[in-house]
Short mmCIF file of C-alpha atoms in Angstrom, two decimals:
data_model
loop_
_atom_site.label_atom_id
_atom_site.label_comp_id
_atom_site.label_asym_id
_atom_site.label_seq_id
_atom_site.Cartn_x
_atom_site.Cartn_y
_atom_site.Cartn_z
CA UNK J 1 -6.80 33.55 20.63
CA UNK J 2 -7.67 37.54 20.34
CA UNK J 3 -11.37 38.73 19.78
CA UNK J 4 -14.14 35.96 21.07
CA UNK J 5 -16.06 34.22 18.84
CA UNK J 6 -19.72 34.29 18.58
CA UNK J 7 -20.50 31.86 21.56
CA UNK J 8 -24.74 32.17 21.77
CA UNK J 9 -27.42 33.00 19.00
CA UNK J 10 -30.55 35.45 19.28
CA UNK J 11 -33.72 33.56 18.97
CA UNK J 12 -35.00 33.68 15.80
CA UNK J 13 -31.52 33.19 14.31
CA UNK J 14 -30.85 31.29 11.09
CA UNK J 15 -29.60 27.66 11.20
CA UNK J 16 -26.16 28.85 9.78
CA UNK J 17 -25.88 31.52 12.26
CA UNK J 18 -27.06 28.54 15.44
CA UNK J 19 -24.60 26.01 13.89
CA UNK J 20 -21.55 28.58 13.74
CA UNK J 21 -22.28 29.14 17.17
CA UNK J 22 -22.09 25.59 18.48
CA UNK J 23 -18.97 25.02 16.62
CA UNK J 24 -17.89 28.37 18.29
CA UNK J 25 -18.84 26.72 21.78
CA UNK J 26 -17.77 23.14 21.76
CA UNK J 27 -14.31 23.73 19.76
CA UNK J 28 -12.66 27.29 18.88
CA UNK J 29 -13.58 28.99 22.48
CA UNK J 30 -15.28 27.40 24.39
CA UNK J 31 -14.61 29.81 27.90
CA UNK J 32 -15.00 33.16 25.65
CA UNK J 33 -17.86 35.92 26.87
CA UNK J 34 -21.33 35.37 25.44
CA UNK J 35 -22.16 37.58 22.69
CA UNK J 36 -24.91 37.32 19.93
CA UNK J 37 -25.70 36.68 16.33
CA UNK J 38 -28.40 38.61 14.81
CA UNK J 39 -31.67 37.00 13.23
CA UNK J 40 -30.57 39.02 9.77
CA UNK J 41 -27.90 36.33 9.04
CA UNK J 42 -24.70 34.75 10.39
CA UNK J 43 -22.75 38.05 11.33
CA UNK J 44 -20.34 37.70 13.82
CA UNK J 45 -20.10 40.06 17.12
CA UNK J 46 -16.81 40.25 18.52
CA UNK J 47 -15.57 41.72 21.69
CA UNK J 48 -11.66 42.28 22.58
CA UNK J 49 -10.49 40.25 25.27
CA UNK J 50 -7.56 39.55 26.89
CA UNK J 51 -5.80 36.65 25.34
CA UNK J 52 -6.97 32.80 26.67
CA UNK J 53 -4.57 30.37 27.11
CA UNK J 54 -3.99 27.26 28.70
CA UNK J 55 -1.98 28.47 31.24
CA UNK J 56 1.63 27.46 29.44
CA UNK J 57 3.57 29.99 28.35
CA UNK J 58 3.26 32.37 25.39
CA UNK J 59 6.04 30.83 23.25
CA UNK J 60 5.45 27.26 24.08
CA UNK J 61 3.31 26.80 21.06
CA UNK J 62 5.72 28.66 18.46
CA UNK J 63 8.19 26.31 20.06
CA UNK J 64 6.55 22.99 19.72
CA UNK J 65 5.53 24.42 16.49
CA UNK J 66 9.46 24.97 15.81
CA UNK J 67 10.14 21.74 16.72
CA UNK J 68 7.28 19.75 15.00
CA UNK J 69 8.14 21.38 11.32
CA UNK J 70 12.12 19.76 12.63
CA UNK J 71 10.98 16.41 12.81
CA UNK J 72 8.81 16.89 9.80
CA UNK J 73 12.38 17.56 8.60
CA UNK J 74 14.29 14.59 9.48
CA UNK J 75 11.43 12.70 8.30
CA UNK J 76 11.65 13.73 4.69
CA UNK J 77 15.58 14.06 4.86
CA UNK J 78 16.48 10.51 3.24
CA UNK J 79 14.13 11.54 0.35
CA UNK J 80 15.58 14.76 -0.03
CA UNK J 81 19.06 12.95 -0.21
CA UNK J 82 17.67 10.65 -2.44
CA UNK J 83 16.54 13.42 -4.71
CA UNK J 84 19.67 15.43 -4.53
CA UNK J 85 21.61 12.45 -5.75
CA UNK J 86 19.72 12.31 -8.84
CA UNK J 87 20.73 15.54 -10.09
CA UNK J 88 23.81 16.93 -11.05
CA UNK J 89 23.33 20.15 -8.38
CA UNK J 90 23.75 17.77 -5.72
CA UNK J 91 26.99 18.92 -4.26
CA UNK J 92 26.43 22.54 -4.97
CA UNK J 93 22.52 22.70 -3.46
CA UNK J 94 24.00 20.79 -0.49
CA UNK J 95 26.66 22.67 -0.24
CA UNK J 96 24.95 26.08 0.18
CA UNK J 97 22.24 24.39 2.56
CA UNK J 98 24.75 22.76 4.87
CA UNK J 99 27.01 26.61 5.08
CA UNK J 100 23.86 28.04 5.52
CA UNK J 101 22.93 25.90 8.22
CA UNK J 102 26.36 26.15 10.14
CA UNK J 103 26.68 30.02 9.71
CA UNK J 104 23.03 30.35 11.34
CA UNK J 105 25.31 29.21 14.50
CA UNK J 106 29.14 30.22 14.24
CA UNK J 107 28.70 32.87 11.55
CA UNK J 108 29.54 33.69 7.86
CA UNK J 109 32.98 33.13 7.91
CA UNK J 110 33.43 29.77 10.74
CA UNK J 111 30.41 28.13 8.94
CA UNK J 112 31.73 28.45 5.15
CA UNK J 113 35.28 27.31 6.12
CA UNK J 114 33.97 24.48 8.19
CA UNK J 115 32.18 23.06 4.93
CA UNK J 116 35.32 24.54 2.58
CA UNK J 117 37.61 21.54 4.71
CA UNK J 118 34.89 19.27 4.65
CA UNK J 119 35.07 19.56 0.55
CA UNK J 120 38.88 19.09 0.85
CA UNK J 121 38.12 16.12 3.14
CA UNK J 122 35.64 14.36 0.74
CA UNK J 123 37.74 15.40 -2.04
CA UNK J 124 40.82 13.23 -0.88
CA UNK J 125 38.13 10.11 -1.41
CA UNK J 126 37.29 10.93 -4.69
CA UNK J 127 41.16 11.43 -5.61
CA UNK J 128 41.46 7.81 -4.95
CA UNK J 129 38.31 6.32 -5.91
CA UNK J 130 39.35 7.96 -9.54
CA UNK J 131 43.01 7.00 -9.51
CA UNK J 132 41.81 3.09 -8.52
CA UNK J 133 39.49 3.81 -11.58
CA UNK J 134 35.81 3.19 -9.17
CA UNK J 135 32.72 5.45 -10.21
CA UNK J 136 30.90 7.02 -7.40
CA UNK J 137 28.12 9.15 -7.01
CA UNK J 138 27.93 13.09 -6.44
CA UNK J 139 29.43 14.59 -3.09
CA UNK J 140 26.36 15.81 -0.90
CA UNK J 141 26.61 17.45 2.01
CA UNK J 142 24.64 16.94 4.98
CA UNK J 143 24.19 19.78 7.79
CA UNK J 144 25.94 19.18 11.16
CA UNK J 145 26.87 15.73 9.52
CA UNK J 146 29.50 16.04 7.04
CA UNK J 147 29.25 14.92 3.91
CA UNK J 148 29.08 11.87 1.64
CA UNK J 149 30.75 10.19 -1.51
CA UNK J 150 29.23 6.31 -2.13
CA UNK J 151 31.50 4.27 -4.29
CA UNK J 152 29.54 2.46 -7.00
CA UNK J 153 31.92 -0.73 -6.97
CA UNK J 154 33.90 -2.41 -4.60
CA UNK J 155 37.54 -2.49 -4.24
CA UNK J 156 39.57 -4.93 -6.17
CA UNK J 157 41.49 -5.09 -3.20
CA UNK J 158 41.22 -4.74 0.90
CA UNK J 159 44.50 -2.08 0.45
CA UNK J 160 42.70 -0.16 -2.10
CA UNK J 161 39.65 0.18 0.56
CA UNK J 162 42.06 0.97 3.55
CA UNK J 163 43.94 3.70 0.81
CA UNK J 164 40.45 5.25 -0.59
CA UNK J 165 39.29 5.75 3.15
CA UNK J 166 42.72 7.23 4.89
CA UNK J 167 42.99 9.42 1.76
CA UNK J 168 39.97 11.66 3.19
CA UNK J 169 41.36 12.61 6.48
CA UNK J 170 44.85 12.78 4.81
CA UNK J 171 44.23 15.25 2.44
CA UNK J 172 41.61 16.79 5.24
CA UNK J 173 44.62 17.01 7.44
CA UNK J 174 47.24 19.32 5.26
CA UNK J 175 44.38 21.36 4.44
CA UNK J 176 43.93 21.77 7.93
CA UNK J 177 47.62 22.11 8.49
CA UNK J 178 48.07 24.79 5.81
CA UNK J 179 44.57 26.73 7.31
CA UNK J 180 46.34 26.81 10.27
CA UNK J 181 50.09 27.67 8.95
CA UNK J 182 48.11 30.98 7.46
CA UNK J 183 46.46 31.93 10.85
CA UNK J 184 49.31 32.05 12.33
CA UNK J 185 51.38 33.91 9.56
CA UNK J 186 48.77 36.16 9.48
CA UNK J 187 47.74 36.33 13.17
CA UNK J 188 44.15 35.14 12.17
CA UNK J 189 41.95 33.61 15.29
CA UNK J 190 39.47 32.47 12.70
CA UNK J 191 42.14 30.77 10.63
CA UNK J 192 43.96 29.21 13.90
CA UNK J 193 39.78 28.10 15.06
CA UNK J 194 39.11 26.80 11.45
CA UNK J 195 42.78 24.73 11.43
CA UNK J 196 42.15 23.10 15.23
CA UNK J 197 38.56 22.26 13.76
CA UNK J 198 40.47 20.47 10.82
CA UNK J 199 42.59 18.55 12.56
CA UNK J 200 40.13 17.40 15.36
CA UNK J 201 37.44 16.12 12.71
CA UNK J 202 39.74 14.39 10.44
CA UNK J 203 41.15 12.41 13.44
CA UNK J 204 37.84 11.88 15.11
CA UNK J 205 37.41 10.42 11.09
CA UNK J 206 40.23 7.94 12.03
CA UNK J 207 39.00 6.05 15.10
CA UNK J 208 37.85 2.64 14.16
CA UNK J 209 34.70 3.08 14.98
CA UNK J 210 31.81 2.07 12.50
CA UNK J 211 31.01 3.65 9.65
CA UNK J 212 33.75 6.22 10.21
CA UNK J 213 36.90 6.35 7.86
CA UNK J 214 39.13 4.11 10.33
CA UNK J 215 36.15 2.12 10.74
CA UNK J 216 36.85 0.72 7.30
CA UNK J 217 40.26 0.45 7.34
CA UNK J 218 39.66 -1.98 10.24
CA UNK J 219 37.38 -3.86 7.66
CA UNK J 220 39.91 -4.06 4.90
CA UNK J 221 42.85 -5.38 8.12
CA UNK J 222 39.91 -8.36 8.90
CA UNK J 223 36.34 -8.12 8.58
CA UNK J 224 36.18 -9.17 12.30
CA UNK J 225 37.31 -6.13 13.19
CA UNK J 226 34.72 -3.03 13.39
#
């Protein structure tokens, strides 16, 4: 806090001016120097001091600030999804959020091809779900996620499900291949990084694990299965 607040009122003063000055005591400062309100009216004397703190660092409160407004965040994220889904801007508001978000951290270039394979990845779900003829709902990505496609109706079959989930890291996969084909035509490092991150996601996509894409082709093999 920079400048004190009025802390102590000249006799005399108003009831305005004596009840700024108990507010000024008990809750904005209450260790600042004494200075003094004048009889005339509330004004306010303030003297430049050096700044009071609590003995924590500068930056500690911008921080927990920081990080307060992040859960605030996450708290409202499932609405926002909800939201997004209801329009048809879904997938290109999300989209523009989530490269946003990852080119705050690996740049322009990394960020926008990690989401461009994460498109092709998402795409090769809704390839099948629209050759097996099953409506789903607008692709919407989700920063340092991935992204999501919801199918509207169930399989008619468990080989349809297993086909409509391997067809995302499939297609994920030669789109990684081919990133990587060019980097090394070309001698690109950024096209070699984006192909290695290709190929690691869409097999990370493939362990049978949850809600992950081999996750469900374990479901459609035997619903004991995970």
């Amino acid at each position: 806090l920079r400048g004190v607040v009025v802390t102590s009122a000249r006799p005399g003063a108003t009831p305005a001016c004596r009840g700024l000055v108990t507010f000024a005591r008990r809750a904005v400062v209450p260790r600042a120097r004494v200075t003094w309100c004048g009889s005339a009216g509330p004004v306010v004397v303030a003297a430049t001091t050096r700044e009071l703190s609590s003995g924590r660092p500068k930056g500690s409160g911008r921080m927990a600030g920081l990080m307060g407004l992040a859960a605030l965040a996450l708290g409202k994220a499932k609405w926002l999804l909800v939201g997004l889904k209801l329009t048809k801007l879904a997938p290109v508001v999300s989209m523009v959020v989530s490269s946003a978000a990852y080119s705050m951290i690996f740049g322009p270039a990394y960020g926008c091809g990690m989401v461009g394979l994460i498109f092709v990845h998402e795409c090769g779900h809704a390839l099948a779900m629209r050759y097996f003829g099953l409506p789903f709902s607008p692709m919407v990505f989700i920063p340092f996620v991935g992204a999501v496609i919801q199918m509207q109706k169930s399989p008619a079959t468990a080989a349809q499900s297993a086909i409509i989930s391997l067809a995302g890291p499939v297609l994920g996969g030669l789109a990684a291949g081919a990133t990587a084909a060019a980097g090394h035509a070309l001698d690109s490092q950024l096209l070699m990084a984006l192909g290695d991150w290709g190929f690691m996601i869409n097999l990370f996509n493939l362990l049978p694990i949850g809600g992950l894409d081999g996750g469900h082709v374990a479901d459609a093999l035997h619903p004991a299965l995970p």
